[in-house]
Structure formats: C-alpha cells, structure tokens
mmCIF file of C-alpha atoms in Angstrom:
data_model
loop_
_atom_site.group_PDB
_atom_site.id
_atom_site.type_symbol
_atom_site.label_atom_id
_atom_site.label_comp_id
_atom_site.label_asym_id
_atom_site.label_seq_id
_atom_site.Cartn_x
_atom_site.Cartn_y
_atom_site.Cartn_z
ATOM 1 C CA GLN G 29 117.033 -4.852 -53.199
ATOM 2 C CA VAL G 30 113.759 -3.067 -54.207
ATOM 3 C CA GLN G 31 112.904 0.314 -52.734
ATOM 4 C CA LEU G 32 109.263 1.339 -52.728
ATOM 5 C CA VAL G 33 108.065 4.884 -52.177
ATOM 6 C CA GLU G 34 104.383 5.729 -51.822
ATOM 7 C CA SER G 35 102.861 9.176 -52.575
ATOM 8 C CA GLY G 36 99.481 10.804 -53.028
ATOM 9 C CA GLY G 37 98.077 10.461 -49.567
ATOM 10 C CA ARG G 38 96.375 13.527 -48.069
ATOM 11 C CA SER G 39 93.274 14.674 -46.201
ATOM 12 C CA VAL G 40 90.064 14.512 -48.188
ATOM 13 C CA GLN G 41 86.359 14.883 -47.496
ATOM 14 C CA ALA G 42 84.082 11.782 -47.489
ATOM 15 C CA GLY G 43 82.911 11.006 -51.063
ATOM 16 C CA GLY G 44 86.099 12.230 -52.560
ATOM 17 C CA SER G 45 88.683 10.368 -54.577
ATOM 18 C CA LEU G 46 92.451 9.901 -54.355
ATOM 19 C CA ARG G 47 95.015 8.138 -56.413
ATOM 20 C CA LEU G 48 98.017 6.702 -54.642
ATOM 21 C CA SER G 49 101.247 5.949 -56.389
ATOM 22 C CA CYS G 50 104.070 3.588 -55.451
ATOM 23 C CA ALA G 51 107.358 4.049 -57.367
ATOM 24 C CA ALA G 52 109.837 1.148 -57.343
ATOM 25 C CA SER G 53 113.526 1.240 -57.871
ATOM 26 C CA GLY G 54 116.458 -1.063 -57.497
ATOM 27 C CA GLY G 55 114.923 -4.114 -59.083
ATOM 28 C CA THR G 56 113.077 -5.469 -62.074
ATOM 29 C CA PHE G 57 109.672 -4.067 -61.306
ATOM 30 C CA SER G 58 107.937 -6.021 -64.029
ATOM 31 C CA THR G 59 108.772 -9.327 -62.474
ATOM 32 C CA TYR G 60 107.032 -8.591 -59.187
ATOM 33 C CA ALA G 61 103.412 -8.928 -58.166
ATOM 34 C CA MET G 62 102.360 -5.844 -56.297
ATOM 35 C CA GLY G 63 99.919 -5.150 -53.514
ATOM 36 C CA TRP G 64 98.427 -2.390 -51.504
ATOM 37 C CA PHE G 65 97.766 -2.664 -47.800
ATOM 38 C CA ARG G 66 96.574 -0.360 -45.113
ATOM 39 C CA GLN G 67 96.720 0.019 -41.358
ATOM 40 C CA ALA G 68 94.558 2.284 -39.307
ATOM 41 C CA PRO G 69 95.537 3.353 -35.730
ATOM 42 C CA GLY G 70 94.931 0.571 -33.281
ATOM 43 C CA LYS G 71 93.868 -1.851 -35.983
ATOM 44 C CA GLU G 72 95.496 -4.777 -37.700
ATOM 45 C CA ARG G 73 97.179 -4.480 -41.026
ATOM 46 C CA GLU G 74 94.564 -5.113 -43.856
ATOM 47 C CA PHE G 75 94.972 -6.369 -47.412
ATOM 48 C CA VAL G 76 93.539 -3.874 -49.940
ATOM 49 C CA ALA G 77 94.401 -5.036 -53.495
ATOM 50 C CA ALA G 78 96.939 -6.943 -55.554
ATOM 51 C CA ILE G 79 98.001 -7.121 -59.128
ATOM 52 C CA ASN G 80 100.180 -9.629 -60.992
ATOM 53 C CA TRP G 81 103.206 -8.827 -63.074
ATOM 54 C CA ARG G 82 101.489 -8.212 -66.368
ATOM 55 C CA ALA G 83 98.378 -6.630 -64.917
ATOM 56 C CA ASP G 84 96.008 -9.187 -66.271
ATOM 57 C CA ASN G 85 94.870 -10.474 -62.827
ATOM 58 C CA THR G 86 93.816 -8.438 -59.852
ATOM 59 C CA ASP G 87 92.313 -9.253 -56.472
ATOM 60 C CA TYR G 88 90.651 -6.958 -53.920
ATOM 61 C CA ALA G 89 89.456 -7.052 -50.367
ATOM 62 C CA GLU G 90 85.796 -7.990 -50.645
ATOM 63 C CA SER G 91 84.689 -4.907 -48.799
ATOM 64 C CA LEU G 92 86.493 -2.615 -51.157
ATOM 65 C CA LYS G 93 85.489 -4.059 -54.543
ATOM 66 C CA GLY G 94 83.868 -1.450 -56.730
ATOM 67 C CA ARG G 95 85.459 1.551 -54.977
ATOM 68 C CA PHE G 96 89.211 0.808 -55.306
ATOM 69 C CA THR G 97 91.098 -0.046 -58.435
ATOM 70 C CA ILE G 98 94.715 -1.220 -58.624
ATOM 71 C CA SER G 99 96.767 -0.703 -61.731
ATOM 72 C CA ARG G 100 100.420 -0.680 -62.769
ATOM 73 C CA ASP G 101 102.643 0.871 -65.417
ATOM 74 C CA ASN G 102 105.709 -1.332 -65.855
ATOM 75 C CA GLY G 103 107.316 1.316 -68.077
ATOM 76 C CA LYS G 104 107.181 3.742 -65.191
ATOM 77 C CA ASN G 105 107.903 1.165 -62.414
ATOM 78 C CA THR G 106 104.802 2.371 -60.666
ATOM 79 C CA VAL G 107 101.739 0.791 -59.153
ATOM 80 C CA TYR G 108 98.592 2.836 -58.472
ATOM 81 C CA LEU G 109 95.562 2.649 -56.221
ATOM 82 C CA GLN G 110 92.582 4.644 -57.381
ATOM 83 C CA MET G 111 90.222 5.152 -54.433
ATOM 84 C CA ASN G 112 86.718 6.511 -55.042
ATOM 85 C CA THR G 113 83.769 7.375 -52.765
ATOM 86 C CA LEU G 114 86.127 7.546 -49.806
ATOM 87 C CA LYS G 115 84.703 6.941 -46.306
ATOM 88 C CA PRO G 116 86.033 8.013 -42.927
ATOM 89 C CA GLU G 117 86.735 4.296 -42.198
ATOM 90 C CA ASP G 118 89.235 4.324 -45.124
ATOM 91 C CA THR G 119 91.514 6.508 -43.007
ATOM 92 C CA ALA G 120 94.773 4.704 -42.615
ATOM 93 C CA VAL G 121 98.434 4.538 -43.622
ATOM 94 C CA TYR G 122 98.548 2.885 -47.035
ATOM 95 C CA PHE G 123 101.566 1.065 -48.111
ATOM 96 C CA CYS G 124 102.606 -0.961 -51.129
ATOM 97 C CA ALA G 125 104.519 -4.190 -51.148
ATOM 98 C CA ALA G 126 106.265 -6.392 -53.770
ATOM 99 C CA SER G 127 106.296 -10.159 -54.064
ATOM 100 C CA ARG G 128 108.842 -12.032 -56.128
ATOM 101 C CA ASP G 129 106.109 -14.573 -56.929
ATOM 102 C CA TRP G 130 105.022 -12.549 -59.999
ATOM 103 C CA SER G 131 101.746 -14.372 -60.551
ATOM 104 C CA ASP G 132 100.575 -15.619 -57.120
ATOM 105 C CA LEU G 133 98.278 -13.004 -55.692
ATOM 106 C CA ALA G 134 97.293 -15.257 -52.873
ATOM 107 C CA ARG G 135 100.786 -14.869 -51.391
ATOM 108 C CA LEU G 136 100.251 -11.144 -51.091
ATOM 109 C CA LYS G 137 96.799 -11.696 -49.475
ATOM 110 C CA ARG G 138 98.631 -13.792 -46.857
ATOM 111 C CA TYR G 139 100.887 -10.793 -46.177
ATOM 112 C CA GLU G 140 103.883 -12.738 -47.648
ATOM 113 C CA TYR G 141 105.723 -10.032 -49.432
ATOM 114 C CA ASP G 142 109.466 -9.451 -49.977
ATOM 115 C CA TYR G 143 109.593 -5.641 -49.842
ATOM 116 C CA ARG G 144 107.349 -2.935 -48.582
ATOM 117 C CA GLY G 145 107.316 0.863 -48.580
ATOM 118 C CA GLN G 146 106.947 3.198 -45.608
ATOM 119 C CA GLY G 147 103.466 4.237 -46.394
ATOM 120 C CA THR G 148 101.474 7.363 -47.115
ATOM 121 C CA GLN G 149 98.713 8.773 -44.878
ATOM 122 C CA VAL G 150 95.136 8.988 -46.074
ATOM 123 C CA THR G 151 92.649 10.821 -43.859
ATOM 124 C CA VAL G 152 88.983 10.982 -44.726
ATOM 125 C CA SER G 153 86.746 13.393 -42.868
ATOM 126 C CA SER G 154 83.033 13.351 -42.643
#
C-alpha cells in the first residue's frame, strides 16, 4: 500500500509561482509512474501532468504546457509540480497519483491510477 501526501499549496497572486510536492511511502516509489491532477469547485477532475518511473518521459495537459513542469526524485520518494505564471483559473485542489504501470503515462491520462493523495489547495487571486 502506497501513501501519498501532497504539500506546498497556498494562496498566491496571479503571475506567481508555486512548487508542489508529493511524498510517497509504503511502496517502491521508483517503480511507479506518477501524475498530478486537479479539481476545481464544481468542475470535473483534470489531468495536469505525468512522469514515468525514471523521469525520461513526461506528458502534460496541452493547455498547461510551458507553464507547469513535473519532476521526481526517486532518492527522496517525491514527485514535484513546478507551476509558473499562475492564473486564477489554476485555482483547484491538486493531488498526486501513482500507477503501477511504470512507463505507461497514457494510463494516468485516463485517470487509471492505483493510489492517490488527499490533495493540497492552490488558490490564485487576481
């Protein structure tokens, strides 16, 4: 059983940056593909980004390319989401998820993950 705990969410002004972290425990982190998702109030869950087990393949929601960057540190069992030039429409609960299919990012894009965290709130004000 893998436990995922997100941190780093807070309130920020538009144009600012944040880095979210997701710390994993209870499993072999380096064997999981990892993803970030978000859900705004009253909206559907949305895929944000994914990264494979050895961090040599990433994928992003088309609308977020160039502003968001996913990375991971297998030595620290942590995946990160760097978010730049934040906009009010980025306001949401962000959560990370793990997929046992260590290389198939498409699975995460289909919201097929095996574990997920509780999320961290990001609020962007104009």
